[in-house]
Amino acid sequence: MSSRLAGALWIIAGVVCAGLLSFVLIGEHIGNLGFLLAYLALPARVLGGAIVAFVIGGLLLTRPGPKVVRWSSIAGIGWLIAFGPLVITTVSAALGGAEFGPVVSSSLITSFGVAGAVVGHLSRTAGRIGR
């Protein structure tokens, strides 16, 4: 496993975050953006996640090194804290009869970010950083 794969996984997590923000959170409420302002926590979390994922992924692809992999691991822990509970709440809502779409998007965001951190960590422990 290499840091390039970890970078690609982080970039995919960023794309999923950006897509969720653009097409679902903003696209579905384009006529009533006040709704987004009233419930700002989720859009802010997803926007922040997209920024973090693009930065970490870009650094892993362009400047792989022990410091970047360390930041990736730290971001992965934060990622799990930020998006893990979102998966749990969407799954429980879906089991209660709500839509299934949020389960897919929150699961994709969480899994790609955490996978990027794990792959980065494994590349560091295997001594393959920069290859």
PDB file of C-alpha atoms in Angstrom:
ATOM      1  CA  MET A   1       0.000   0.000   0.000  1.00  0.00           C
ATOM      2  CA  SER A   2       1.310   3.416  -0.802  1.00  0.00           C
ATOM      3  CA  SER A   3       0.772   6.987   0.181  1.00  0.00           C
ATOM      4  CA  ARG A   4      -0.510   7.630  -3.352  1.00  0.00           C
ATOM      5  CA  LEU A   5      -3.413   5.260  -2.755  1.00  0.00           C
ATOM      6  CA  ALA A   6      -4.056   6.995   0.567  1.00  0.00           C
ATOM      7  CA  GLY A   7      -4.043  10.353  -1.230  1.00  0.00           C
ATOM      8  CA  ALA A   8      -6.481   9.076  -3.832  1.00  0.00           C
ATOM      9  CA  LEU A   9      -8.829   7.811  -1.112  1.00  0.00           C
ATOM     10  CA  TRP A  10      -8.718  11.204   0.617  1.00  0.00           C
ATOM     11  CA  ILE A  11      -9.455  12.948  -2.693  1.00  0.00           C
ATOM     12  CA  ILE A  12     -12.434  10.651  -3.260  1.00  0.00           C
ATOM     13  CA  ALA A  13     -13.683  11.480   0.246  1.00  0.00           C
ATOM     14  CA  GLY A  14     -13.378  15.174  -0.642  1.00  0.00           C
ATOM     15  CA  VAL A  15     -15.287  14.683  -3.889  1.00  0.00           C
ATOM     16  CA  VAL A  16     -18.079  12.867  -2.053  1.00  0.00           C
ATOM     17  CA  CYS A  17     -18.227  15.684   0.533  1.00  0.00           C
ATOM     18  CA  ALA A  18     -18.285  18.350  -2.172  1.00  0.00           C
ATOM     19  CA  GLY A  19     -20.945  16.445  -4.100  1.00  0.00           C
ATOM     20  CA  LEU A  20     -23.099  16.046  -1.023  1.00  0.00           C
ATOM     21  CA  LEU A  21     -22.786  19.725  -0.234  1.00  0.00           C
ATOM     22  CA  SER A  22     -23.407  20.910  -3.797  1.00  0.00           C
ATOM     23  CA  PHE A  23     -26.098  18.581  -5.048  1.00  0.00           C
ATOM     24  CA  VAL A  24     -27.933  17.497  -1.929  1.00  0.00           C
ATOM     25  CA  LEU A  25     -27.583  20.103   0.772  1.00  0.00           C
ATOM     26  CA  ILE A  26     -27.589  23.169  -1.487  1.00  0.00           C
ATOM     27  CA  GLY A  27     -29.313  21.734  -4.578  1.00  0.00           C
ATOM     28  CA  GLU A  28     -32.349  20.461  -2.737  1.00  0.00           C
ATOM     29  CA  HIS A  29     -32.743  23.691  -0.784  1.00  0.00           C
ATOM     30  CA  ILE A  30     -31.821  26.223  -3.474  1.00  0.00           C
ATOM     31  CA  GLY A  31     -35.201  27.907  -3.153  1.00  0.00           C
ATOM     32  CA  ASN A  32     -34.894  28.173   0.621  1.00  0.00           C
ATOM     33  CA  LEU A  33     -31.265  28.764   1.566  1.00  0.00           C
ATOM     34  CA  GLY A  34     -32.486  30.053   4.909  1.00  0.00           C
ATOM     35  CA  PHE A  35     -33.058  26.404   5.767  1.00  0.00           C
ATOM     36  CA  LEU A  36     -29.317  25.768   5.418  1.00  0.00           C
ATOM     37  CA  LEU A  37     -28.530  28.745   7.617  1.00  0.00           C
ATOM     38  CA  ALA A  38     -30.938  27.480  10.253  1.00  0.00           C
ATOM     39  CA  TYR A  39     -29.233  24.084  10.270  1.00  0.00           C
ATOM     40  CA  LEU A  40     -25.661  25.145   9.586  1.00  0.00           C
ATOM     41  CA  ALA A  41     -23.874  22.362  11.470  1.00  0.00           C
ATOM     42  CA  LEU A  42     -24.154  19.713   8.751  1.00  0.00           C
ATOM     43  CA  PRO A  43     -23.180  21.930   5.775  1.00  0.00           C
ATOM     44  CA  ALA A  44     -20.269  23.338   7.790  1.00  0.00           C
ATOM     45  CA  ARG A  45     -19.105  19.838   8.733  1.00  0.00           C
ATOM     46  CA  VAL A  46     -19.306  18.624   5.130  1.00  0.00           C
ATOM     47  CA  LEU A  47     -17.560  21.744   3.764  1.00  0.00           C
ATOM     48  CA  GLY A  48     -14.814  21.411   6.360  1.00  0.00           C
ATOM     49  CA  GLY A  49     -14.495  17.727   5.515  1.00  0.00           C
ATOM     50  CA  ALA A  50     -14.121  18.495   1.819  1.00  0.00           C
ATOM     51  CA  ILE A  51     -11.386  21.045   2.509  1.00  0.00           C
ATOM     52  CA  VAL A  52      -9.482  18.727   4.847  1.00  0.00           C
ATOM     53  CA  ALA A  53      -9.796  15.777   2.466  1.00  0.00           C
ATOM     54  CA  PHE A  54      -8.593  17.751  -0.565  1.00  0.00           C
ATOM     55  CA  VAL A  55      -5.633  19.210   1.350  1.00  0.00           C
ATOM     56  CA  ILE A  56      -4.520  15.900   2.898  1.00  0.00           C
ATOM     57  CA  GLY A  57      -5.077  14.004  -0.354  1.00  0.00           C
ATOM     58  CA  GLY A  58      -3.212  16.605  -2.391  1.00  0.00           C
ATOM     59  CA  LEU A  59      -0.282  16.571   0.015  1.00  0.00           C
ATOM     60  CA  LEU A  60      -0.121  12.782   0.020  1.00  0.00           C
ATOM     61  CA  LEU A  61      -0.048  12.796  -3.781  1.00  0.00           C
ATOM     62  CA  THR A  62       2.452  15.628  -4.247  1.00  0.00           C
ATOM     63  CA  ARG A  63       4.627  15.648  -1.130  1.00  0.00           C
ATOM     64  CA  PRO A  64       4.405  12.267   0.577  1.00  0.00           C
ATOM     65  CA  GLY A  65       6.408  12.075   3.754  1.00  0.00           C
ATOM     66  CA  PRO A  66       6.197  11.063   7.407  1.00  0.00           C
ATOM     67  CA  LYS A  67       4.738  14.412   8.520  1.00  0.00           C
ATOM     68  CA  VAL A  68       1.966  14.324   5.926  1.00  0.00           C
ATOM     69  CA  VAL A  69       1.135  10.722   6.803  1.00  0.00           C
ATOM     70  CA  ARG A  70       1.013  11.702  10.474  1.00  0.00           C
ATOM     71  CA  TRP A  71      -1.411  14.523   9.619  1.00  0.00           C
ATOM     72  CA  SER A  72      -3.444  12.035   7.615  1.00  0.00           C
ATOM     73  CA  SER A  73      -3.690   9.745  10.632  1.00  0.00           C
ATOM     74  CA  ILE A  74      -4.733  12.611  12.892  1.00  0.00           C
ATOM     75  CA  ALA A  75      -7.283  13.752  10.315  1.00  0.00           C
ATOM     76  CA  GLY A  76      -8.591  10.189  10.108  1.00  0.00           C
ATOM     77  CA  ILE A  77      -9.307  10.153  13.836  1.00  0.00           C
ATOM     78  CA  GLY A  78     -11.060  13.503  13.554  1.00  0.00           C
ATOM     79  CA  TRP A  79     -12.887  12.238  10.480  1.00  0.00           C
ATOM     80  CA  LEU A  80     -14.239   9.259  12.377  1.00  0.00           C
ATOM     81  CA  ILE A  81     -15.333  11.510  15.245  1.00  0.00           C
ATOM     82  CA  ALA A  82     -17.003  13.973  12.853  1.00  0.00           C
ATOM     83  CA  PHE A  83     -18.688  11.592  10.433  1.00  0.00           C
ATOM     84  CA  GLY A  84     -19.025   8.302  12.351  1.00  0.00           C
ATOM     85  CA  PRO A  85     -22.002   9.470  14.445  1.00  0.00           C
ATOM     86  CA  LEU A  86     -23.628  10.760  11.258  1.00  0.00           C
ATOM     87  CA  VAL A  87     -23.616   7.204   9.870  1.00  0.00           C
ATOM     88  CA  ILE A  88     -25.168   5.850  13.047  1.00  0.00           C
ATOM     89  CA  THR A  89     -27.954   8.443  13.100  1.00  0.00           C
ATOM     90  CA  THR A  90     -28.761   7.989   9.402  1.00  0.00           C
ATOM     91  CA  VAL A  91     -28.848   4.196   9.748  1.00  0.00           C
ATOM     92  CA  SER A  92     -31.165   4.401  12.736  1.00  0.00           C
ATOM     93  CA  ALA A  93     -33.377   6.890  10.865  1.00  0.00           C
ATOM     94  CA  ALA A  94     -33.475   4.599   7.820  1.00  0.00           C
ATOM     95  CA  LEU A  95     -34.463   1.665  10.010  1.00  0.00           C
ATOM     96  CA  GLY A  96     -37.281   3.853  11.307  1.00  0.00           C
ATOM     97  CA  GLY A  97     -38.601   4.406   7.801  1.00  0.00           C
ATOM     98  CA  ALA A  98     -36.659   7.465   6.627  1.00  0.00           C
ATOM     99  CA  GLU A  99     -34.892   7.728   3.271  1.00  0.00           C
ATOM    100  CA  PHE A 100     -31.938   5.442   2.570  1.00  0.00           C
ATOM    101  CA  GLY A 101     -29.891   8.028   0.598  1.00  0.00           C
ATOM    102  CA  PRO A 102     -28.266   9.708   3.610  1.00  0.00           C
ATOM    103  CA  VAL A 103     -27.011   6.313   4.785  1.00  0.00           C
ATOM    104  CA  VAL A 104     -25.140   5.807   1.517  1.00  0.00           C
ATOM    105  CA  SER A 105     -23.604   9.273   1.366  1.00  0.00           C
ATOM    106  CA  SER A 106     -22.572   9.395   5.027  1.00  0.00           C
ATOM    107  CA  SER A 107     -21.160   5.870   4.806  1.00  0.00           C
ATOM    108  CA  LEU A 108     -19.145   6.751   1.685  1.00  0.00           C
ATOM    109  CA  ILE A 109     -17.750   9.902   3.270  1.00  0.00           C
ATOM    110  CA  THR A 110     -16.788   8.112   6.460  1.00  0.00           C
ATOM    111  CA  SER A 111     -15.329   5.020   4.833  1.00  0.00           C
ATOM    112  CA  PHE A 112     -13.203   6.819   2.231  1.00  0.00           C
ATOM    113  CA  GLY A 113     -11.731   9.230   4.787  1.00  0.00           C
ATOM    114  CA  VAL A 114     -10.962   6.538   7.326  1.00  0.00           C
ATOM    115  CA  ALA A 115      -9.603   4.245   4.600  1.00  0.00           C
ATOM    116  CA  GLY A 116      -7.284   7.030   3.416  1.00  0.00           C
ATOM    117  CA  ALA A 117      -5.947   7.455   6.944  1.00  0.00           C
ATOM    118  CA  VAL A 118      -5.496   3.712   7.482  1.00  0.00           C
ATOM    119  CA  VAL A 119      -3.766   3.174   4.131  1.00  0.00           C
ATOM    120  CA  GLY A 120      -1.516   6.146   4.830  1.00  0.00           C
ATOM    121  CA  HIS A 121      -0.641   4.765   8.236  1.00  0.00           C
ATOM    122  CA  LEU A 122       0.071   1.335   6.783  1.00  0.00           C
ATOM    123  CA  SER A 123       2.317   2.868   4.126  1.00  0.00           C
ATOM    124  CA  ARG A 124       4.236   4.628   6.880  1.00  0.00           C
ATOM    125  CA  THR A 125       4.672   1.511   8.962  1.00  0.00           C
ATOM    126  CA  ALA A 126       5.689  -0.494   5.903  1.00  0.00           C
ATOM    127  CA  GLY A 127       8.324   2.127   5.076  1.00  0.00           C
ATOM    128  CA  ARG A 128       6.915   2.869   1.613  1.00  0.00           C
ATOM    129  CA  ILE A 129       6.383   6.590   1.923  1.00  0.00           C
ATOM    130  CA  GLY A 130       7.133   8.375  -1.291  1.00  0.00           C
ATOM    131  CA  ARG A 131       7.190   5.319  -3.531  1.00  0.00           C
TER     132      ARG A 131
END
